CSV table of C-alpha atoms in Angstrom, one decimal:
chain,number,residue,atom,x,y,z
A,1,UNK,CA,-3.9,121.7,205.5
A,2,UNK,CA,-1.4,119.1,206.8
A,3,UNK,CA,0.6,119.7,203.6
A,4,UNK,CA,1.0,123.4,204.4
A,5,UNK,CA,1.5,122.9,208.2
A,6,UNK,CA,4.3,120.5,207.3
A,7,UNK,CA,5.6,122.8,204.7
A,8,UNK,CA,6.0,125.8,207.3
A,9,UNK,CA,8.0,123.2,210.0
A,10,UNK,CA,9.5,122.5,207.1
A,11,UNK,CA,10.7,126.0,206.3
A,12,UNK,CA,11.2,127.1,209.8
A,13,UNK,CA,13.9,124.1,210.2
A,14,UNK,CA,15.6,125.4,207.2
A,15,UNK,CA,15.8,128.8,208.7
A,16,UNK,CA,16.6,127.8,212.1
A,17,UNK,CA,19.6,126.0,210.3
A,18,UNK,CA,21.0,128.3,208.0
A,19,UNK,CA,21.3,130.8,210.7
A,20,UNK,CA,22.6,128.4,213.0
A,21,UNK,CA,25.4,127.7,211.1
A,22,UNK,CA,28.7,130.6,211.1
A,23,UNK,CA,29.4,132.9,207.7
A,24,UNK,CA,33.0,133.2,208.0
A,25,UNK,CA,34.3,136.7,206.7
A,26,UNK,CA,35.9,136.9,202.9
A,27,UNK,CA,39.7,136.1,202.9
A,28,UNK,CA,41.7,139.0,201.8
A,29,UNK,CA,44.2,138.2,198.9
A,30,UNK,CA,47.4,137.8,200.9
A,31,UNK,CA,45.5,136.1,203.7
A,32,UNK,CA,44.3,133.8,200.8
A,33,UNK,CA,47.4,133.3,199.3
A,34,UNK,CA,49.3,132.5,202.6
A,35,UNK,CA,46.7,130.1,203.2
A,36,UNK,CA,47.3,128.3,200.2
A,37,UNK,CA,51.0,128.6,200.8
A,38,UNK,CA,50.6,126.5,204.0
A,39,UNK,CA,48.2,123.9,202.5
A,40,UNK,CA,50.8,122.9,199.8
A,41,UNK,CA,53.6,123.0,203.0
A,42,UNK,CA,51.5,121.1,204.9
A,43,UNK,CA,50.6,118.2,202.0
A,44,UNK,CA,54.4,118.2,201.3
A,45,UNK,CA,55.5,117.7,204.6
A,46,UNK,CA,57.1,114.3,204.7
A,47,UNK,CA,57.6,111.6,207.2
A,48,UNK,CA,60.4,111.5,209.4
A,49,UNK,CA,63.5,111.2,208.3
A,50,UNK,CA,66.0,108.7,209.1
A,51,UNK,CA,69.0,109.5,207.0
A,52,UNK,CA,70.9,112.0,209.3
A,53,UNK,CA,73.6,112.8,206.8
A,54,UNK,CA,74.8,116.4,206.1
A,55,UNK,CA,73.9,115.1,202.6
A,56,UNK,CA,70.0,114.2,203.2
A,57,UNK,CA,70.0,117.4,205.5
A,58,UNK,CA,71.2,119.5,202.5
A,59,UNK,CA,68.4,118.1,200.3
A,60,UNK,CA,65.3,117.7,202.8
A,61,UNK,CA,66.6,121.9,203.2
A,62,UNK,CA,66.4,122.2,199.4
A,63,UNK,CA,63.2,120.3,198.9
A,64,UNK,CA,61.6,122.1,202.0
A,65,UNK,CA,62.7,126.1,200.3
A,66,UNK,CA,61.5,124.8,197.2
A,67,UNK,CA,57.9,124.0,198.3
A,68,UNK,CA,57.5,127.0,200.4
A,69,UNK,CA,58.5,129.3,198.1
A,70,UNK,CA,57.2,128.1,195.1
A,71,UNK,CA,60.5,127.5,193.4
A,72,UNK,CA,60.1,124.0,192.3
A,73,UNK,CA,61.2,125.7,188.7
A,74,UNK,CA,64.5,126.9,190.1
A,75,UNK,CA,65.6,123.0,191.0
A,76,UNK,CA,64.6,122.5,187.6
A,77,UNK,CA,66.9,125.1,186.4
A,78,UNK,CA,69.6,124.1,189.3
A,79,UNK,CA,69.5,120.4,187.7
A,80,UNK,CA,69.5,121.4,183.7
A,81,UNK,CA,72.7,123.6,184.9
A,82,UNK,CA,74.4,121.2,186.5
A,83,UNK,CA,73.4,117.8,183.6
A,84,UNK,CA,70.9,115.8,185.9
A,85,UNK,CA,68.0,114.9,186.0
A,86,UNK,CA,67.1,114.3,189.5
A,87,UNK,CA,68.4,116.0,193.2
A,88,UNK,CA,69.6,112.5,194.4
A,89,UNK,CA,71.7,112.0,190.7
A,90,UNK,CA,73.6,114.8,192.0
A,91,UNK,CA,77.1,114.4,193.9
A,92,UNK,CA,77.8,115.7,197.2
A,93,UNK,CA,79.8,118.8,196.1
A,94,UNK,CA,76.8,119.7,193.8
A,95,UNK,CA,74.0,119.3,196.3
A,96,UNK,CA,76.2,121.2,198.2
A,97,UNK,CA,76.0,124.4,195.9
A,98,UNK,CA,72.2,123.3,195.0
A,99,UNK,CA,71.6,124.1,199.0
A,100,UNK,CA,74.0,127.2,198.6
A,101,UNK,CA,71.8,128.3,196.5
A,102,UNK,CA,68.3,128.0,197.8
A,103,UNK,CA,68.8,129.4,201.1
A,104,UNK,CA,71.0,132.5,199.5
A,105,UNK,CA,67.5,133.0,197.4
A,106,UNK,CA,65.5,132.3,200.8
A,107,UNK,CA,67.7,135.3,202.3
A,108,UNK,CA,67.2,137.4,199.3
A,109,UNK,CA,63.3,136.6,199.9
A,110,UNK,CA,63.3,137.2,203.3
A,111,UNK,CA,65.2,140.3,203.8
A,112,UNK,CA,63.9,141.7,200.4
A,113,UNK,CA,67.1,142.0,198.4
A,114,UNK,CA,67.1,140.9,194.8
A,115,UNK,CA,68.9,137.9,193.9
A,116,UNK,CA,72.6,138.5,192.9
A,117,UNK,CA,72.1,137.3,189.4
A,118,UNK,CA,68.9,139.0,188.4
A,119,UNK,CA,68.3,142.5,187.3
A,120,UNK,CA,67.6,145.0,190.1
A,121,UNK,CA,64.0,145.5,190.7
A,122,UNK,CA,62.7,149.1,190.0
């Protein structure tokens, strides 16, 4: 008898809890994907910087475009195109371009234009 009495509690607690605690609503695709897009923004976010150089502006810019957008492949291709292997291997004329570049294809993204050296989007 105690065993069933104690069983009961038992299951009442479990119901008082599961209905205590929130069911959040599914997550829609792009509400979904712009949640992940700020969780990799937000682990990426770096500390401080101390380097105040139009240099380390350009790059932090570069690095910051990259990881929002996705286009970590586009450095890539920016660095194979250019012969290094690394963003801080590159002089200041080519970061220079490098940053050109990213925020030209962040304008293309934002106003919804096609980059100038893709084919047009049908």
């Amino acid at each position: 008898m105690r065993d069933r009495e104690l069983q009961a509690k038992v299951s009442r607690l479990r119901q008082i809890i599961s209905e205590a605690v929130p069911v959040e609503p599914p997550k829609g695709p792009g509400e979904d994907d712009a949640w992940r897009r700020f969780q990799s923004f937000a682990a990426n976010d770096p500390l401080p910087a101390f380097d105040d150089s139009e240099r380390a502006r350009q790059i932090r810019a570069i690095n910051r475009i990259a990881t929002s957008y996705g286009w970590i492949a586009e450095i890539q291709r920016l660095l194979d195109g250019l012969g290094a292997s690394s963003l801080s291997s590159l002089d200041d004329d080519q970061v220079a371009l490098a940053h050109e570049r990213l925020v030209m294809l962040e304008d293309c993204a934002r106003e919804g234009f096609d980059p100038p050296d893709c084919p047009v989007a049908r």
